[in-house]
mmCIF file of C-alpha atoms in Angstrom:
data_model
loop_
_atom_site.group_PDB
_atom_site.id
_atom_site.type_symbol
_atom_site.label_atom_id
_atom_site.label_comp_id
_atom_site.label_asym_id
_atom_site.label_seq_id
_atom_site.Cartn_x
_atom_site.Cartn_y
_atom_site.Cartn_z
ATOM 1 C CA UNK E 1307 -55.075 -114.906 157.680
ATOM 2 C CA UNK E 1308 -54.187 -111.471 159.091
ATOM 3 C CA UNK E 1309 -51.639 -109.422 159.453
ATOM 4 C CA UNK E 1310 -50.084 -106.655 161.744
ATOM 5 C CA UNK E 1311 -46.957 -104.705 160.611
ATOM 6 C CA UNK E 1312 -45.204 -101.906 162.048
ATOM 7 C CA UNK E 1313 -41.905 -100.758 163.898
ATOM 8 C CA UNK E 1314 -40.327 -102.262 166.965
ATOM 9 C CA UNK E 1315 -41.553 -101.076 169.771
ATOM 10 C CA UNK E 1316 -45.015 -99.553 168.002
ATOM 11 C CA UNK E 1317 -47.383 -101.741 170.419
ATOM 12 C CA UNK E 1318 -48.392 -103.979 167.882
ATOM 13 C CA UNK E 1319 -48.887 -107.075 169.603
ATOM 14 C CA UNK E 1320 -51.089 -105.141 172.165
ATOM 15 C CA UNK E 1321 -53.265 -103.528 169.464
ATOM 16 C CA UNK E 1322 -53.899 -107.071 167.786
ATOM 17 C CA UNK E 1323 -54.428 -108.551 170.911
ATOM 18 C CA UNK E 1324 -57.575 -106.149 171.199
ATOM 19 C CA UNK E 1325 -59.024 -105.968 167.737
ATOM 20 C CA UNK E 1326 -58.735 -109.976 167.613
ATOM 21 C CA UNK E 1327 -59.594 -110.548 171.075
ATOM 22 C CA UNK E 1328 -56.528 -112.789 172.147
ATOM 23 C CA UNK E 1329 -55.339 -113.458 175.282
ATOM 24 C CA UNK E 1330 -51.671 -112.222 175.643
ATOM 25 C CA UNK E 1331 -50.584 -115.442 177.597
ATOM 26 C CA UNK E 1332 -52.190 -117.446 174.159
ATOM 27 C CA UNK E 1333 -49.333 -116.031 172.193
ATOM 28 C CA UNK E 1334 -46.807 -117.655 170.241
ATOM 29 C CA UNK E 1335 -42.949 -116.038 170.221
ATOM 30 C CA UNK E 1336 -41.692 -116.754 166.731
ATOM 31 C CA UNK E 1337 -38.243 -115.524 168.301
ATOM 32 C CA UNK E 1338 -38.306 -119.389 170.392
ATOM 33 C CA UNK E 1339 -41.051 -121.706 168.740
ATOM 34 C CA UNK E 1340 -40.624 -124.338 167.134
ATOM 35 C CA UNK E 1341 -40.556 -124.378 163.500
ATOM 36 C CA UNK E 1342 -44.334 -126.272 162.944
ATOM 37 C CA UNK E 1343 -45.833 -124.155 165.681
ATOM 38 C CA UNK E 1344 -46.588 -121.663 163.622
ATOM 39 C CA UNK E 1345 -49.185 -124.037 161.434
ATOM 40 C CA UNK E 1346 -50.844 -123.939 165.375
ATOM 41 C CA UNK E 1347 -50.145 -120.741 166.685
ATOM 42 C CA UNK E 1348 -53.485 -118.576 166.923
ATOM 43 C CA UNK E 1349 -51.383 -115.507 166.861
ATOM 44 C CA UNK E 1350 -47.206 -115.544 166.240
ATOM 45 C CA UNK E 1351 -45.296 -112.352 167.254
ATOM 46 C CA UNK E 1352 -41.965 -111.737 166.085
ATOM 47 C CA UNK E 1353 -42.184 -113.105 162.900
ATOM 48 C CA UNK E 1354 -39.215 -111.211 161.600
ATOM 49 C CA UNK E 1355 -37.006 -113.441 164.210
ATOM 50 C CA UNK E 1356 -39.070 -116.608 162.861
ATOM 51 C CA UNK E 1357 -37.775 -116.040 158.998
ATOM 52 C CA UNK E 1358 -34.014 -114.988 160.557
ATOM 53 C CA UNK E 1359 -33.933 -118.546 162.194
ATOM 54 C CA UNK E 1360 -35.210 -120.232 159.450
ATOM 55 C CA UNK E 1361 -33.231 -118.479 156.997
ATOM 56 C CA UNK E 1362 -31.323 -121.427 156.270
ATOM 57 C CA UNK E 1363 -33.917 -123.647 155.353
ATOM 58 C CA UNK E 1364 -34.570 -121.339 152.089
ATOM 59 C CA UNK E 1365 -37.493 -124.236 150.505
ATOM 60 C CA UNK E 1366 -38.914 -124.264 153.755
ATOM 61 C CA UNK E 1367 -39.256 -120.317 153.394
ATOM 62 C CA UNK E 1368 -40.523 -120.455 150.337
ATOM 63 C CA UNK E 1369 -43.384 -122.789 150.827
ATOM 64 C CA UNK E 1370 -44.586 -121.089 153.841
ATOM 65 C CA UNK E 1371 -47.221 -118.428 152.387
ATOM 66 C CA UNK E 1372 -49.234 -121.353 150.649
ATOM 67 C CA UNK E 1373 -48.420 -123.489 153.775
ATOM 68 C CA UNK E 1374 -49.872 -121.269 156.234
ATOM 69 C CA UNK E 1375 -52.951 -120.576 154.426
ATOM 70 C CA UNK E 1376 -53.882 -124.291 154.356
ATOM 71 C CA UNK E 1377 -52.649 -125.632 157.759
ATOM 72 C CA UNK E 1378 -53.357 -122.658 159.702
ATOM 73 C CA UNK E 1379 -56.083 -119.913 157.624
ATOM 74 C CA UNK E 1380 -57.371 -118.309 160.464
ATOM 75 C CA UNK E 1381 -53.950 -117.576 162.389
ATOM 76 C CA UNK E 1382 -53.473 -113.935 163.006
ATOM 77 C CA UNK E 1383 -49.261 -113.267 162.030
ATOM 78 C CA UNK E 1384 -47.539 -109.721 163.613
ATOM 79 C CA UNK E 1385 -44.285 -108.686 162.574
ATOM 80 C CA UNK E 1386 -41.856 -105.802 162.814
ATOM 81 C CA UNK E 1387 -41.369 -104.145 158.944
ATOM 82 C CA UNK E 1388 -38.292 -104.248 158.012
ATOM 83 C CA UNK E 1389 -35.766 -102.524 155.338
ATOM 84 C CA UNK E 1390 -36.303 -98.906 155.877
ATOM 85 C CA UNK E 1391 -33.069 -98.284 156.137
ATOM 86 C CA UNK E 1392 -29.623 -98.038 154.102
ATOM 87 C CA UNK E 1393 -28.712 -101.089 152.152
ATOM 88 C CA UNK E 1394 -26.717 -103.312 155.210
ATOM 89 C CA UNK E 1395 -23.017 -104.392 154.627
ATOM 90 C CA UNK E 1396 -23.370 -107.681 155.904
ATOM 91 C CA UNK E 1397 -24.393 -110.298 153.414
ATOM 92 C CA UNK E 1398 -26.610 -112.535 155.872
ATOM 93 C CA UNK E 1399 -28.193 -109.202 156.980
ATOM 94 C CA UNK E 1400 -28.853 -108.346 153.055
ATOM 95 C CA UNK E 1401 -30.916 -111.411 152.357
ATOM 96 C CA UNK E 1402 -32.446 -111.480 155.386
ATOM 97 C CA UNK E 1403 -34.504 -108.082 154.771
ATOM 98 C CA UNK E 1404 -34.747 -109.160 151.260
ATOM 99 C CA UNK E 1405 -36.313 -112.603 152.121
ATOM 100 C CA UNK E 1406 -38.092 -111.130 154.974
ATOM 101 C CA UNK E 1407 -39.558 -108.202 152.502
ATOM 102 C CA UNK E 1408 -40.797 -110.617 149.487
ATOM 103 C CA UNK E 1409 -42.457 -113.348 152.321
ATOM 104 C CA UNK E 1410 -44.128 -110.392 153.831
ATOM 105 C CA UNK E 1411 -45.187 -109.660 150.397
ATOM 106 C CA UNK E 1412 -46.664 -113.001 149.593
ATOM 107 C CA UNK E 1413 -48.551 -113.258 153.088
ATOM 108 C CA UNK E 1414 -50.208 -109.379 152.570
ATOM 109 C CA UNK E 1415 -51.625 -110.407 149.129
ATOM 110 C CA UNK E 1416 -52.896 -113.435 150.619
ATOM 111 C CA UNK E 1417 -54.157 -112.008 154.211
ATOM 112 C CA UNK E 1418 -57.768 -111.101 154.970
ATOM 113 C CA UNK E 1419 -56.460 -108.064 156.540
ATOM 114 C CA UNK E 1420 -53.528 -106.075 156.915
ATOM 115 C CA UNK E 1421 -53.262 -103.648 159.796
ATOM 116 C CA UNK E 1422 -50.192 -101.393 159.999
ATOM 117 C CA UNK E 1423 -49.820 -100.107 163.643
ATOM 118 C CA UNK E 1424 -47.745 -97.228 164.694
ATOM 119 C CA UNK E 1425 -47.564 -95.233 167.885
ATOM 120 C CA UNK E 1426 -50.231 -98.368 169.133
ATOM 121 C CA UNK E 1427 -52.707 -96.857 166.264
ATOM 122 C CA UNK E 1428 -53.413 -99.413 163.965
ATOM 123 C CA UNK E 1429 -54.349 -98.472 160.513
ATOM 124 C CA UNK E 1430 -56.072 -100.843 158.608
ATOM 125 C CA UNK E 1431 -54.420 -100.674 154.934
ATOM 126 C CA UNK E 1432 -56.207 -103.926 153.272
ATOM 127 C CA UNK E 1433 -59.323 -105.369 154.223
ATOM 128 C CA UNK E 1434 -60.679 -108.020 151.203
ATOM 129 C CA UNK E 1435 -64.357 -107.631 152.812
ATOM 130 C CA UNK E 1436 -64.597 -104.242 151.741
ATOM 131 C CA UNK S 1381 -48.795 -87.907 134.210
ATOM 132 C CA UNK S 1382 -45.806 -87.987 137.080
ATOM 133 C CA UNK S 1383 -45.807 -90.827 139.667
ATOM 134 C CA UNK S 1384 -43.544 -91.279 142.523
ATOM 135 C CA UNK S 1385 -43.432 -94.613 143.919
ATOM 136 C CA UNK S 1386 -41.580 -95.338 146.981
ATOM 137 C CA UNK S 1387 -41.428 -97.773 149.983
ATOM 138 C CA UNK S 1388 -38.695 -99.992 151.473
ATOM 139 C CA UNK S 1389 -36.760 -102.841 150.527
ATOM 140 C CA UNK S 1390 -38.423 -106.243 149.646
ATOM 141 C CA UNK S 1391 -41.826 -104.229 149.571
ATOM 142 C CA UNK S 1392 -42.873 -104.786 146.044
ATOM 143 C CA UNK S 1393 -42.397 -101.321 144.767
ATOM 144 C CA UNK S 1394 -41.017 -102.151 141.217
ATOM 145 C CA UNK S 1395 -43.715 -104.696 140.589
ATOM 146 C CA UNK S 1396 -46.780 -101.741 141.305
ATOM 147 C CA UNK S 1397 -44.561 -99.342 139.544
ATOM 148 C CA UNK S 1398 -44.077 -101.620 136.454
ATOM 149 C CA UNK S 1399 -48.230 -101.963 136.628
ATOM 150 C CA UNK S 1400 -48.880 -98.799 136.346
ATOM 151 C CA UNK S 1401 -46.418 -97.571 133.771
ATOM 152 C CA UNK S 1402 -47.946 -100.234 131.658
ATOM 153 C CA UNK S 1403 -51.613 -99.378 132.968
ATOM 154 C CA UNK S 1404 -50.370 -95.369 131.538
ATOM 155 C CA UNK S 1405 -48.626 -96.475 128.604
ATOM 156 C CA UNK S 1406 -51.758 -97.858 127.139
ATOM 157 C CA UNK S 1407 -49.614 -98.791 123.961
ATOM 158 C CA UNK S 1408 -49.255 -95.221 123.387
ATOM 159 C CA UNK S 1409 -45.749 -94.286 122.235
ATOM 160 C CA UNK S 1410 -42.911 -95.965 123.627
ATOM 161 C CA UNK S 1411 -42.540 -97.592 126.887
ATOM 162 C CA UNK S 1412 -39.269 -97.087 128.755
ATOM 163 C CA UNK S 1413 -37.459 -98.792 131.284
ATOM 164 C CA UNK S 1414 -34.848 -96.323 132.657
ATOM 165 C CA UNK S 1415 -32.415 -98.836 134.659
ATOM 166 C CA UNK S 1416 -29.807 -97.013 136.867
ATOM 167 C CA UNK S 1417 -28.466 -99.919 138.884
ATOM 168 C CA UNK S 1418 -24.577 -100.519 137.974
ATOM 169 C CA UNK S 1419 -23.761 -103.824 137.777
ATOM 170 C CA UNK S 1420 -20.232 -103.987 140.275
ATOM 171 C CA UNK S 1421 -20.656 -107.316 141.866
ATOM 172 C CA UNK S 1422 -22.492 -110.768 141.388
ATOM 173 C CA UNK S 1423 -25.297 -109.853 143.768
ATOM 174 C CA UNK S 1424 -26.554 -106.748 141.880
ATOM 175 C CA UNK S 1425 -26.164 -108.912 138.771
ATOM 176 C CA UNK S 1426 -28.681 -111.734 140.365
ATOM 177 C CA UNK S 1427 -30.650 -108.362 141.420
ATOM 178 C CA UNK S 1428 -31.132 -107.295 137.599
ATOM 179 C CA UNK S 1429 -32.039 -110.465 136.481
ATOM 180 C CA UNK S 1430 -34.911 -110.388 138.769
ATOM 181 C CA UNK S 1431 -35.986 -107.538 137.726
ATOM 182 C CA UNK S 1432 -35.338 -108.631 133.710
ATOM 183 C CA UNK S 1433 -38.082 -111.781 134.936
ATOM 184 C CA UNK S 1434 -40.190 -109.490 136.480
ATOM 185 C CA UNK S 1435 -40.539 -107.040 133.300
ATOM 186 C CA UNK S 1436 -40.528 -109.685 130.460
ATOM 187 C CA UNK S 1437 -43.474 -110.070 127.979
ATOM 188 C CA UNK S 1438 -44.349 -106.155 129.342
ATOM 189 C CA UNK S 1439 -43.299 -104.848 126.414
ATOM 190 C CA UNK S 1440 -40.501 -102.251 128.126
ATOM 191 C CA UNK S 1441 -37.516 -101.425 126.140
ATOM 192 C CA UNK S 1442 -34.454 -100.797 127.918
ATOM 193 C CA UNK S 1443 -32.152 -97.912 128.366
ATOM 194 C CA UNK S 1444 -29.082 -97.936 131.028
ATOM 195 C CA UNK S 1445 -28.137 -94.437 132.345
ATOM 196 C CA UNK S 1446 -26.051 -94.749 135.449
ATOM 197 C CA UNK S 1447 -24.999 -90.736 135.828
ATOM 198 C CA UNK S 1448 -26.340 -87.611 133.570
ATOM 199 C CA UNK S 1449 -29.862 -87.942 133.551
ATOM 200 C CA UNK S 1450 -30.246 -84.806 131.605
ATOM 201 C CA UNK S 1451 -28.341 -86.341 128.977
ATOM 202 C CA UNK S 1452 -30.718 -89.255 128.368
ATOM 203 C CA UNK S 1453 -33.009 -88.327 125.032
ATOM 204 C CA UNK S 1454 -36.222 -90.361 124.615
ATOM 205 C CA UNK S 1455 -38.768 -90.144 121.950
ATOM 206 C CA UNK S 1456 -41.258 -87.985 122.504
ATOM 207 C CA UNK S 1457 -44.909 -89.385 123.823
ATOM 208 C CA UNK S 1458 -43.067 -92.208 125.899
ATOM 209 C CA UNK S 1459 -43.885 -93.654 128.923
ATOM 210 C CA UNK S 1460 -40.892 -94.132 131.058
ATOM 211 C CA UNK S 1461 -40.238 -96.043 134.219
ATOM 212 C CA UNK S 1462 -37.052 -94.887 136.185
ATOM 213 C CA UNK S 1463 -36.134 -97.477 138.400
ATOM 214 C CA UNK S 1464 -34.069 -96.934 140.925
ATOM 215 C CA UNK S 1465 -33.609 -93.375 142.360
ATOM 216 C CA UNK S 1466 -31.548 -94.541 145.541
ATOM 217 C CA UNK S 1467 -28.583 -96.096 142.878
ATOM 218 C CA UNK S 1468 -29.162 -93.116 140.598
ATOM 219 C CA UNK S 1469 -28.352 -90.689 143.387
ATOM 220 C CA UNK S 1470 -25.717 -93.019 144.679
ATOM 221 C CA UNK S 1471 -24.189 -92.750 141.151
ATOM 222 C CA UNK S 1472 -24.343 -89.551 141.429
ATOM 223 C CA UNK S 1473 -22.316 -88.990 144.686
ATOM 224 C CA UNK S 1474 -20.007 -91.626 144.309
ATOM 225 C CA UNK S 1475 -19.105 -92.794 140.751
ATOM 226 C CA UNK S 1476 -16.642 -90.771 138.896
ATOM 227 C CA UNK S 1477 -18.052 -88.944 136.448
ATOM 228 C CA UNK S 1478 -20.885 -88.581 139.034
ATOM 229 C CA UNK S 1479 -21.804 -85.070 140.010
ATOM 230 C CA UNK S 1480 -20.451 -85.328 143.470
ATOM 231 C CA UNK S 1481 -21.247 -82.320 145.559
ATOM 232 C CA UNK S 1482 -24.242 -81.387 142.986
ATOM 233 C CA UNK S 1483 -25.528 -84.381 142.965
ATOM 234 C CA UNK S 1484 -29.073 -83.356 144.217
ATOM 235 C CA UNK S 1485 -28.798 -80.644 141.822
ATOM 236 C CA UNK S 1486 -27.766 -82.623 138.927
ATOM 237 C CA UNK S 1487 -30.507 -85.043 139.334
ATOM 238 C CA UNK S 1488 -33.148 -82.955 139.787
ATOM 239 C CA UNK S 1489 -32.264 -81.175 136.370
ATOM 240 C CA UNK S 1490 -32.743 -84.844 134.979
ATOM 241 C CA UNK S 1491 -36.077 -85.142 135.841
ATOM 242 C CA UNK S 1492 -37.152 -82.245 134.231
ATOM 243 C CA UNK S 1493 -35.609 -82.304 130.907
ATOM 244 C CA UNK S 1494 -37.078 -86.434 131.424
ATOM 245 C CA UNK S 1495 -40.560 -84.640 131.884
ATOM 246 C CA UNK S 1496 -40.158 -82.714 128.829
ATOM 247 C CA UNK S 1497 -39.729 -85.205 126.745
ATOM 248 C CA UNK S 1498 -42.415 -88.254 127.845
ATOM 249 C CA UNK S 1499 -45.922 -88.143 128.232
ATOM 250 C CA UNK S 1500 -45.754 -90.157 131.945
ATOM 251 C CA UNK S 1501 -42.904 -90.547 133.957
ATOM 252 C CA UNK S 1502 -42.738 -92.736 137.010
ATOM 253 C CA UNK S 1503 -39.989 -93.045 139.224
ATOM 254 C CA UNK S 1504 -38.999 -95.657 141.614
ATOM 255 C CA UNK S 1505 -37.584 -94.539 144.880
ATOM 256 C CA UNK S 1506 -36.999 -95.711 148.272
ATOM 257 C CA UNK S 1507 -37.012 -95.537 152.010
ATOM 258 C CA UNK S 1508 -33.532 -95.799 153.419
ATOM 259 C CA UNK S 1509 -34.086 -92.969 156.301
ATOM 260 C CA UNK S 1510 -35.974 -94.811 159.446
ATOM 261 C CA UNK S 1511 -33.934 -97.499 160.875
ATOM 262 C CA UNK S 1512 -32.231 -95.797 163.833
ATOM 263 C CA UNK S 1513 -28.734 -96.877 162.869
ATOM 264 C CA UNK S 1514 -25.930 -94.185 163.082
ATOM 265 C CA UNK S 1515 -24.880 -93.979 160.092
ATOM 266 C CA UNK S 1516 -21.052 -92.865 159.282
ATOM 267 C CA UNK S 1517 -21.469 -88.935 157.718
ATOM 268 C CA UNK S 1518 -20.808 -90.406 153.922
ATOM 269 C CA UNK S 1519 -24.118 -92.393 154.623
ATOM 270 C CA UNK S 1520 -25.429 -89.747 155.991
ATOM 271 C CA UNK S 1521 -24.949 -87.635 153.100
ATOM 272 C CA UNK S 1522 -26.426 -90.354 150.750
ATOM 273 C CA UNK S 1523 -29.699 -90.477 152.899
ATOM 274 C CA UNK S 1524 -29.860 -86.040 152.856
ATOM 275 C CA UNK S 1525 -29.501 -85.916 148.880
ATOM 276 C CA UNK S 1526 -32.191 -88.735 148.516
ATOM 277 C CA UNK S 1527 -34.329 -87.411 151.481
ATOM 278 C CA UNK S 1528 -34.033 -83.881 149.346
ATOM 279 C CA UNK S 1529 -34.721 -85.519 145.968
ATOM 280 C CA UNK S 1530 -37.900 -87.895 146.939
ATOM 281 C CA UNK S 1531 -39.155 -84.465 149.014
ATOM 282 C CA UNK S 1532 -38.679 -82.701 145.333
ATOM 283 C CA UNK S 1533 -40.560 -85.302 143.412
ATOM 284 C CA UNK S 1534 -43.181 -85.871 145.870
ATOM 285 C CA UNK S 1535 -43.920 -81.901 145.959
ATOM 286 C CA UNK S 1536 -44.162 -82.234 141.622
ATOM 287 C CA UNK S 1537 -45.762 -85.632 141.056
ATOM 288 C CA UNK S 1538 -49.188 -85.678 140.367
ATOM 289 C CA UNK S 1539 -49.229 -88.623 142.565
ATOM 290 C CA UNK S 1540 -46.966 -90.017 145.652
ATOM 291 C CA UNK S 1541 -46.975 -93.681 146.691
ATOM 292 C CA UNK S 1542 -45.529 -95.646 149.574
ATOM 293 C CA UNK S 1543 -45.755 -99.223 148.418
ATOM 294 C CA UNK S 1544 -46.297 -101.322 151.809
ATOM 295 C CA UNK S 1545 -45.657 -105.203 151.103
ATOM 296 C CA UNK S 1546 -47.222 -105.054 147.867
ATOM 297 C CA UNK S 1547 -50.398 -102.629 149.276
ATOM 298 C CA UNK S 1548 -50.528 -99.368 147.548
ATOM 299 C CA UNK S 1549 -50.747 -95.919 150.255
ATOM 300 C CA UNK S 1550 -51.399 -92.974 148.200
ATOM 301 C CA UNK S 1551 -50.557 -90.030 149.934
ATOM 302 C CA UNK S 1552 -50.794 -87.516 147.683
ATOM 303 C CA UNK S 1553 -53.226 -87.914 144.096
ATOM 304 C CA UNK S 1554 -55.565 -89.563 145.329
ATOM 305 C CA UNK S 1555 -58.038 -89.321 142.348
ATOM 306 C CA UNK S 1556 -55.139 -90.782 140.067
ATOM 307 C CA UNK S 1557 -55.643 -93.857 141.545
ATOM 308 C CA UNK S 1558 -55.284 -96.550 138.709
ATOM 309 C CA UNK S 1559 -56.535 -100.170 139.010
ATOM 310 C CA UNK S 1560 -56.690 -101.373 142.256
#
């Protein structure tokens, strides 16, 4: 698996569609998939709007590292990072970041690589080959 | 040896941070777990007891200091982990008792009687500043004092680390790195 993080906006779905040589119009919106297409998906964008839909279905969630890795090992997963910013009032808005932050968490250990892209530079932060 | 640790929320800080204060400790002296989160509500109890998991069998003892950091006394030759700084400086500002306007001041006095007293000190901290929200100016203030503290430690620590989903970016100390 790999795995693009950065701020909105930051060109990161660009900048993977480059360095892993995927067509744009191959790309999977985790903001309107269904829930299985991401065991498909080549590459899923948006996964931050993926875990807010989901939220609900909290076993689901938690399954999902270990599930992606088998059904889908080679997909290539971009998301916005999330939780640099002031704890949030709202409760739903609390344990989203906080579900959000320790999935991300699970996924980076397990990921190939990990590219974090700001400004459309990506900088590659883990990469298990080397 | 002085490590800042930092990074957002859900990003695995306190897990790196509680490796390497165990990976400095080295069973010399005493190892410390400096908790500064008050306990007002349900959540922030489930919150500590996450963190209790995530310490146990690593041999930290544990000492609650909510306000007064200069205060605190721990033997000397400890290794101390000071988790977090965003509720210590919120303490600070906001609790009674807390220093209010010299909050920044206050806690920054804490740190150095802290590093006076243990061998290795590392402090948990966190990123609360880059989410483009307007913020009402109370917030505000909250995110200048810890802005001004983490700026502080960063400039003494022998090391500075942004903790990225569980990946380590040292940005300052790079030859302290520590086990990967």
């Amino acid at each position: 698996m790999k795995f693009v993080i950065g701020g909105a906006f930051q060109g990161k779905k660009s900048y993977a569609c480059q360095i892993f040589q995927i067509e744009e119009t191959a790309v999977t919106d985790g903001t309107v998939c269904d829930r299985d297409a991401i065991f498909q998906a080549e590459m899923l964008v948006h996964f931050q709007d993926y875990i807010r839909r989901f939220l609900g279905e909290e076993e689901f969630l938690m399954e999902l590292p270990g599930e992606l890795l088998r059904r889908n090992p080679e997909a290539v997963l971009v998301t916005n990072e999330l939780g640099y910013g002031v704890v949030p009032i709202d409760a739903f808005d609390r344990k989203y970041r906080e579900i959000h932050g320790r999935l991300c968490c699970a996924l980076a250990k397990e990921a190939r690589e990990v590219h974090r892209v700001i400004c459309g530079i990506g900088t590659v932060i883990k990469d298990a080959a080397v | 040896m002085f490590i800042l640790v930092t990074g957002g929320s859900g990003s695995g800080k306190s897990e790196y941070a509680e490796n390497r204060a165990v990976e400095l400790w080295g069973r010399e002296g005493r190892l410390i777990y400096l908790a500064t989160m008050y306990p007002f509500d349900q959540e922030s109890h489930r919150r500590i007891a996450r963190h209790r998991a995530l310490r146990e069998g690593k041999h930290f003892t544990t000492l609650e200091q909510y306000t007064g950091l200069k205060n605190i006394s721990v033997p000397l030759g400890s290794t101390v982990l000071l988790e977090c700084m965003s509720n210590l400086a919120a303490n600070e500002l906001y609790q009674p008792g807390g220093a209010g306007e010299e909050a920044a001041a206050e806690i920054r006095a804490g740190i150095q009687s802290l590093r006076g007293q243990c061998t290795h000190l590392v402090v948990v901290s966190n990123e609360i500043f880059s989410d483009g929200i307007p913020y009402d100016q109370e917030t505000q203030r909250y995110q200048r004092v810890l802005g001004e503290i983490n700026r502080y430690m960063a400039g003494e620590a022998d090391q500075a680390v942004e903790v990225v989903y569980g990946i380590p970016l040292i940005y300052k100390g790079m030859e302290n790195k520590g086990k990967p």
